[in-house]
Amino acid sequence: IIQHLKKNYSLLIGERSAEDIKTSIGSALWEGPADSFEVRGRDLVSGLPKTIEVSALEIKEALAETVEAIIDGIKVCLERTPPELASDIMDRGIVLAGGGALLKGIDKLISNETNMPVYVCEEPLLAVARGTGKVLENIDVLKRVLISPKKSF
């Protein structure tokens, strides 16, 4: 979103503004009326504050390359997954966490692309921190399943 606005409008915004745009009108799937969002930033030409309006469809298109990369990464992981684990994933589904999980329709799009159930966890922004904390609390368990950097697929 930051790069899109810089390239197309010569408008500089911060990460927080980009996150606000993403969660307000961003979508992985086009699902309806063309909402819009007023964006304030700094005009890169004049250096002065500037306000523009962007549409939900424009933001969807700006995010399309990133969303496609996420889906491609998921597919690569699934291709490399051992059969027993793949079977569990087919049964239980994929759980999304982190800021990307807040993008409207990302769960439906990933489900459509993988033919698997996909869920967004509760409090996706906190889930990553909580999971990292649990791993650090049980680092000895993690060491038993880590793959040596010498091994390759």
Coordinates of N, CA and C in Angstrom, one line a residue:
I1 N 0.8 -1.2 0.0 CA 0.0 0.0 0.0 C 0.9 1.2 0.0
I2 N 1.9 1.2 0.8 CA 2.8 2.4 0.9 C 3.5 2.6 -0.5
Q3 N 4.0 1.5 -1.1 CA 4.6 1.7 -2.4 C 3.6 2.1 -3.5
H4 N 2.4 1.6 -3.4 CA 1.4 1.9 -4.4 C 1.1 3.4 -4.3
L5 N 0.9 3.9 -3.1 CA 0.6 5.4 -3.0 C 1.7 6.2 -3.4
K6 N 2.9 5.8 -3.1 CA 4.1 6.5 -3.5 C 4.3 6.6 -5.0
K7 N 4.1 5.5 -5.6 CA 4.3 5.4 -7.1 C 3.1 6.1 -7.8
N8 N 1.9 5.9 -7.4 CA 0.8 6.4 -8.2 C 0.3 7.8 -7.8
Y9 N 0.6 8.2 -6.6 CA 0.1 9.5 -6.1 C 1.2 10.4 -5.6
S10 N 2.5 10.0 -5.6 CA 3.6 10.7 -5.0 C 3.2 11.1 -3.5
L11 N 2.6 10.2 -2.8 CA 2.2 10.4 -1.5 C 2.9 9.5 -0.5
L12 N 3.5 10.0 0.5 CA 4.2 9.2 1.5 C 3.3 9.1 2.7
I13 N 3.1 7.8 3.1 CA 2.4 7.5 4.3 C 3.2 6.5 5.2
G14 N 2.8 6.4 6.4 CA 3.6 5.5 7.3 C 2.9 4.1 7.4
E15 N 3.6 3.2 8.1 CA 3.1 1.9 8.2 C 1.7 1.8 8.9
R16 N 1.5 2.7 9.9 CA 0.3 2.7 10.6 C -0.9 3.1 9.7
S17 N -0.7 4.1 8.9 CA -1.7 4.5 8.0 C -2.0 3.4 7.0
A18 N -1.0 2.7 6.5 CA -1.2 1.6 5.6 C -2.0 0.5 6.2
E19 N -1.7 0.2 7.5 CA -2.4 -0.8 8.2 C -3.9 -0.4 8.4
D20 N -4.1 0.9 8.7 CA -5.5 1.4 8.8 C -6.3 1.2 7.5
I21 N -5.6 1.5 6.3 CA -6.2 1.3 5.0 C -6.5 -0.1 4.8
K22 N -5.6 -1.0 5.1 CA -5.7 -2.4 4.9 C -6.9 -3.0 5.7
T23 N -7.0 -2.6 6.9 CA -8.1 -3.2 7.8 C -9.4 -2.5 7.5
S24 N -9.4 -1.3 7.0 CA -10.7 -0.6 6.7 C -11.3 -1.0 5.4
I25 N -10.5 -1.0 4.3 CA -11.1 -1.3 3.0 C -10.3 -2.3 2.2
G26 N -9.2 -2.8 2.7 CA -8.5 -3.8 2.0 C -9.2 -5.2 2.0
S27 N -9.0 -5.9 0.9 CA -9.7 -7.2 0.7 C -8.9 -8.0 -0.3
A28 N -8.8 -9.3 0.0 CA -8.2 -10.3 -0.9 C -9.1 -10.7 -2.0
L29 N -10.4 -10.6 -1.7 CA -11.5 -10.9 -2.7 C -12.3 -9.7 -2.9
W30 N -12.8 -9.5 -4.1 CA -13.7 -8.4 -4.4 C -15.1 -8.8 -4.0
E31 N -15.7 -8.2 -3.0 CA -16.9 -8.7 -2.4 C -18.0 -7.7 -2.4
G32 N -17.9 -6.6 -3.1 CA -19.1 -5.7 -3.0 C -18.8 -4.3 -3.4
P33 N -19.6 -3.4 -2.7 CA -19.6 -2.0 -3.1 C -18.2 -1.4 -3.0
A34 N -18.0 -0.4 -3.8 CA -16.7 0.3 -3.8 C -16.6 1.3 -2.7
D35 N -16.2 0.8 -1.5 CA -15.9 1.7 -0.4 C -14.7 2.5 -0.7
S36 N -14.5 3.6 0.0 CA -13.3 4.4 -0.3 C -12.7 4.8 1.1
F37 N -11.5 5.3 1.1 CA -10.8 5.7 2.3 C -10.1 7.0 2.0
E38 N -10.2 7.9 2.9 CA -9.4 9.2 2.8 C -8.1 9.0 3.4
V39 N -7.0 9.3 2.6 CA -5.7 9.0 3.1 C -4.9 10.4 3.2
R40 N -4.3 10.6 4.3 CA -3.5 11.8 4.5 C -2.0 11.4 4.6
G41 N -1.2 12.1 3.9 CA 0.2 11.9 3.9 C 1.0 13.1 3.5
R42 N 2.2 12.9 3.1 CA 3.1 14.0 2.6 C 3.3 13.9 1.1
D43 N 3.0 15.0 0.4 CA 3.2 15.0 -1.0 C 4.7 15.0 -1.3
L44 N 5.2 14.0 -2.0 CA 6.7 13.9 -2.3 C 7.2 15.0 -3.2
V45 N 6.3 15.6 -4.0 CA 6.8 16.7 -4.9 C 6.9 18.0 -4.1
S46 N 5.8 18.4 -3.4 CA 5.8 19.7 -2.8 C 6.3 19.7 -1.3
G47 N 6.3 18.5 -0.7 CA 6.7 18.3 0.7 C 5.6 18.7 1.6
L48 N 4.4 19.1 1.1 CA 3.3 19.6 1.9 C 2.4 18.4 2.2
P49 N 1.5 18.6 3.3 CA 0.5 17.6 3.5 C -0.5 17.5 2.4
K50 N -1.0 16.3 2.1 CA -1.9 16.1 1.0 C -2.9 15.0 1.4
T51 N -4.1 15.2 0.9 CA -5.2 14.2 1.2 C -5.7 13.7 -0.1
I52 N -5.8 12.4 -0.2 CA -6.4 11.8 -1.4 C -7.5 10.7 -1.0
E53 N -8.3 10.3 -1.9 CA -9.2 9.2 -1.6 C -8.9 8.0 -2.5
V54 N -8.8 6.8 -1.9 CA -8.6 5.6 -2.6 C -9.7 4.7 -2.5
S55 N -10.0 3.9 -3.5 CA -11.1 2.9 -3.5 C -10.6 1.6 -3.0
A56 N -11.6 0.8 -2.5 CA -11.3 -0.6 -2.1 C -10.8 -1.4 -3.2
L57 N -11.3 -1.2 -4.4 CA -10.8 -2.0 -5.5 C -9.4 -1.7 -5.8
E58 N -9.0 -0.4 -5.7 CA -7.6 0.0 -6.0 C -6.7 -0.6 -5.0
I59 N -7.1 -0.7 -3.7 CA -6.3 -1.3 -2.7 C -6.2 -2.8 -2.9
K60 N -7.3 -3.4 -3.3 CA -7.2 -4.9 -3.6 C -6.2 -5.1 -4.6
E61 N -6.2 -4.3 -5.7 CA -5.2 -4.5 -6.8 C -3.8 -4.2 -6.3
A62 N -3.6 -3.2 -5.4 CA -2.3 -2.9 -4.8 C -1.8 -4.1 -4.0
L63 N -2.7 -4.8 -3.4 CA -2.3 -6.0 -2.5 C -2.2 -7.3 -3.3
A64 N -2.6 -7.3 -4.5 CA -2.8 -8.6 -5.2 C -1.4 -9.3 -5.3
E65 N -0.3 -8.6 -5.6 CA 1.0 -9.3 -5.8 C 1.4 -9.9 -4.4
T66 N 1.2 -9.2 -3.3 CA 1.5 -9.7 -2.0 C 0.7 -10.9 -1.6
V67 N -0.6 -10.8 -1.9 CA -1.5 -11.9 -1.6 C -1.2 -13.2 -2.4
E68 N -0.8 -13.0 -3.7 CA -0.4 -14.1 -4.5 C 0.9 -14.7 -4.0
A69 N 1.8 -13.9 -3.5 CA 3.0 -14.5 -2.9 C 2.7 -15.3 -1.7
I70 N 1.8 -14.9 -0.9 CA 1.4 -15.6 0.3 C 0.8 -17.0 -0.1
I71 N -0.1 -16.9 -1.1 CA -0.7 -18.2 -1.5 C 0.3 -19.1 -2.1
D72 N 1.2 -18.6 -2.9 CA 2.3 -19.4 -3.5 C 3.1 -20.1 -2.4
G73 N 3.4 -19.3 -1.4 CA 4.2 -19.8 -0.2 C 3.5 -20.9 0.5
I74 N 2.2 -20.8 0.7 CA 1.4 -21.8 1.3 C 1.4 -23.1 0.5
K75 N 1.2 -22.9 -0.8 CA 1.2 -24.1 -1.7 C 2.6 -24.8 -1.7
V76 N 3.7 -24.1 -1.7 CA 5.0 -24.7 -1.6 C 5.2 -25.5 -0.3
C77 N 4.7 -24.9 0.8 CA 4.8 -25.6 2.1 C 4.0 -26.8 2.1
L78 N 2.8 -26.8 1.5 CA 1.9 -28.0 1.5 C 2.5 -29.0 0.6
E79 N 3.2 -28.6 -0.5 CA 3.8 -29.6 -1.4 C 5.0 -30.3 -0.7
R80 N 5.6 -29.7 0.2 CA 6.8 -30.2 1.0 C 6.4 -30.9 2.3
T81 N 5.1 -30.9 2.6 CA 4.6 -31.4 3.9 C 4.6 -32.9 3.8
P82 N 5.1 -33.7 4.8 CA 5.0 -35.1 4.8 C 3.5 -35.5 4.7
P83 N 3.2 -36.7 4.1 CA 1.8 -37.1 3.9 C 1.0 -37.2 5.2
E84 N 1.5 -37.6 6.3 CA 0.7 -37.8 7.5 C 0.3 -36.4 8.0
L85 N 1.2 -35.4 7.9 CA 0.9 -34.1 8.4 C -0.1 -33.4 7.4
A86 N 0.1 -33.7 6.1 CA -0.8 -33.2 5.1 C -2.3 -33.7 5.3
S87 N -2.4 -34.9 5.7 CA -3.7 -35.5 6.0 C -4.4 -34.7 7.2
D88 N -3.6 -34.5 8.2 CA -4.1 -33.7 9.4 C -4.5 -32.3 9.0
I89 N -3.7 -31.7 8.1 CA -4.1 -30.3 7.6 C -5.4 -30.4 6.8
M90 N -5.5 -31.4 6.0 CA -6.8 -31.5 5.2 C -8.0 -31.7 6.2
D91 N -7.8 -32.4 7.3 CA -8.9 -32.7 8.2 C -9.2 -31.4 9.0
R92 N -8.2 -30.8 9.6 CA -8.3 -29.7 10.5 C -8.3 -28.3 9.9
G93 N -7.6 -28.2 8.8 CA -7.6 -26.9 8.1 C -6.3 -26.1 8.4
I94 N -6.2 -25.0 7.8 CA -5.1 -24.1 8.0 C -5.6 -22.9 8.9
V95 N -4.8 -22.5 9.9 CA -5.2 -21.5 10.8 C -4.3 -20.3 10.5
L96 N -4.9 -19.1 10.2 CA -4.2 -17.9 9.9 C -4.0 -17.1 11.1
A97 N -2.8 -16.5 11.3 CA -2.5 -15.6 12.4 C -1.6 -14.5 11.9
G98 N -1.5 -13.4 12.7 CA -0.7 -12.3 12.3 C -1.6 -11.2 11.6
G99 N -0.9 -10.1 11.2 CA -1.6 -9.0 10.6 C -2.3 -9.4 9.3
G100 N -1.7 -10.2 8.5 CA -2.2 -10.6 7.2 C -3.6 -11.3 7.3
A101 N -3.8 -11.9 8.5 CA -5.1 -12.6 8.7 C -6.3 -11.7 8.8
L102 N -5.9 -10.4 9.0 CA -7.0 -9.4 9.1 C -7.5 -8.9 7.8
L103 N -6.8 -9.3 6.7 CA -7.3 -8.8 5.4 C -8.5 -9.5 5.0
K104 N -9.6 -8.8 4.8 CA -10.9 -9.4 4.5 C -10.8 -10.3 3.3
G105 N -11.4 -11.5 3.5 CA -11.5 -12.5 2.4 C -10.3 -13.3 2.2
I106 N -9.2 -13.1 2.9 CA -8.0 -13.9 2.7 C -8.2 -15.4 3.1
D107 N -9.0 -15.6 4.1 CA -9.3 -17.0 4.4 C -10.1 -17.7 3.3
K108 N -11.1 -17.0 2.7 CA -11.8 -17.6 1.6 C -11.0 -17.9 0.4
L109 N -10.1 -16.9 0.1 CA -9.3 -17.0 -1.1 C -8.3 -18.2 -0.9
I110 N -7.6 -18.3 0.2 CA -6.7 -19.4 0.5 C -7.4 -20.7 0.4
S111 N -8.6 -20.8 1.0 CA -9.4 -22.0 0.9 C -9.8 -22.4 -0.5
N112 N -10.1 -21.4 -1.3 CA -10.4 -21.7 -2.7 C -9.2 -22.2 -3.5
E113 N -8.0 -21.6 -3.2 CA -6.8 -21.9 -3.9 C -6.2 -23.3 -3.5
T114 N -6.5 -23.7 -2.2 CA -5.9 -24.9 -1.7 C -6.9 -26.1 -1.5
N115 N -8.2 -25.8 -1.7 CA -9.2 -26.7 -1.4 C -9.2 -27.3 0.0
M116 N -8.8 -26.5 0.9 CA -8.8 -26.9 2.3 C -9.5 -25.9 3.2
P117 N -10.0 -26.3 4.3 CA -10.7 -25.3 5.2 C -9.6 -24.4 5.8
V118 N -10.0 -23.1 5.9 CA -9.0 -22.1 6.4 C -9.8 -21.3 7.4
Y119 N -9.1 -21.0 8.6 CA -9.8 -20.3 9.6 C -8.8 -19.1 10.1
V120 N -9.4 -18.1 10.6 CA -8.6 -17.0 11.2 C -8.7 -17.2 12.7
C121 N -7.6 -17.3 13.3 CA -7.6 -17.5 14.8 C -8.1 -16.3 15.5
E122 N -8.5 -16.5 16.8 CA -8.9 -15.4 17.6 C -7.7 -14.5 17.9
E123 N -7.9 -13.2 17.9 CA -6.9 -12.3 18.1 C -5.6 -12.5 17.3
P124 N -5.7 -12.5 16.0 CA -4.5 -12.9 15.2 C -3.3 -12.0 15.4
L125 N -3.4 -10.8 15.9 CA -2.2 -10.0 16.1 C -1.5 -10.5 17.4
L126 N -2.2 -11.0 18.3 CA -1.6 -11.5 19.6 C -1.1 -12.9 19.4
A127 N -1.7 -13.6 18.5 CA -1.4 -15.1 18.4 C 0.1 -15.3 18.1
V128 N 0.7 -14.5 17.3 CA 2.1 -14.7 16.9 C 3.0 -14.5 18.2
A129 N 2.7 -13.5 19.0 CA 3.5 -13.2 20.2 C 3.3 -14.3 21.2
R130 N 2.1 -14.8 21.4 CA 1.8 -15.9 22.3 C 2.5 -17.2 21.9
G131 N 2.4 -17.5 20.6 CA 3.1 -18.7 20.1 C 4.6 -18.6 20.3
T132 N 5.2 -17.5 20.0 CA 6.6 -17.3 20.2 C 7.0 -17.5 21.7
G133 N 6.1 -17.0 22.6 CA 6.4 -17.1 24.0 C 6.3 -18.6 24.4
K134 N 5.3 -19.3 23.9 CA 5.2 -20.8 24.2 C 6.4 -21.5 23.7
V135 N 6.9 -21.2 22.5 CA 8.1 -21.9 22.0 C 9.3 -21.6 22.9
L136 N 9.5 -20.3 23.3 CA 10.6 -20.0 24.1 C 10.5 -20.7 25.5
E137 N 9.3 -20.8 26.0 CA 9.1 -21.5 27.3 C 9.5 -23.0 27.2
N138 N 9.4 -23.6 26.0 CA 9.6 -25.0 25.8 C 10.7 -25.2 24.7
I139 N 11.8 -24.5 24.9 CA 12.8 -24.5 23.8 C 13.4 -25.9 23.7
D140 N 13.5 -26.7 24.8 CA 14.0 -28.0 24.7 C 13.2 -28.9 23.8
V141 N 11.9 -28.8 23.8 CA 11.0 -29.6 22.9 C 11.3 -29.2 21.5
L142 N 11.5 -27.9 21.3 CA 11.7 -27.4 19.9 C 13.0 -27.9 19.4
K143 N 14.0 -28.0 20.2 CA 15.3 -28.5 19.7 C 15.3 -29.9 19.2
R144 N 14.3 -30.7 19.7 CA 14.2 -32.1 19.3 C 13.7 -32.2 17.8
V145 N 12.9 -31.2 17.4 CA 12.3 -31.3 16.1 C 12.9 -30.3 15.1
L146 N 13.9 -29.5 15.5 CA 14.5 -28.6 14.5 C 15.3 -29.4 13.4
I147 N 15.3 -28.9 12.3 CA 16.0 -29.5 11.1 C 17.4 -28.8 11.1
S148 N 18.4 -29.6 11.0 CA 19.7 -29.1 10.9 C 19.9 -28.3 9.6
P149 N 20.6 -27.2 9.6 CA 20.8 -26.4 8.4 C 21.6 -27.2 7.3
K150 N 22.2 -28.3 7.7 CA 23.0 -29.1 6.8 C 22.0 -29.9 5.9
K151 N 20.9 -30.2 6.4 CA 19.9 -31.0 5.7 C 19.2 -30.1 4.7
S152 N 18.9 -30.6 3.5 CA 18.1 -29.8 2.6 C 17.1 -30.7 1.9
F153 N 16.1 -30.0 1.4 CA 14.9 -30.7 0.8 C 15.3 -31.1 -0.6

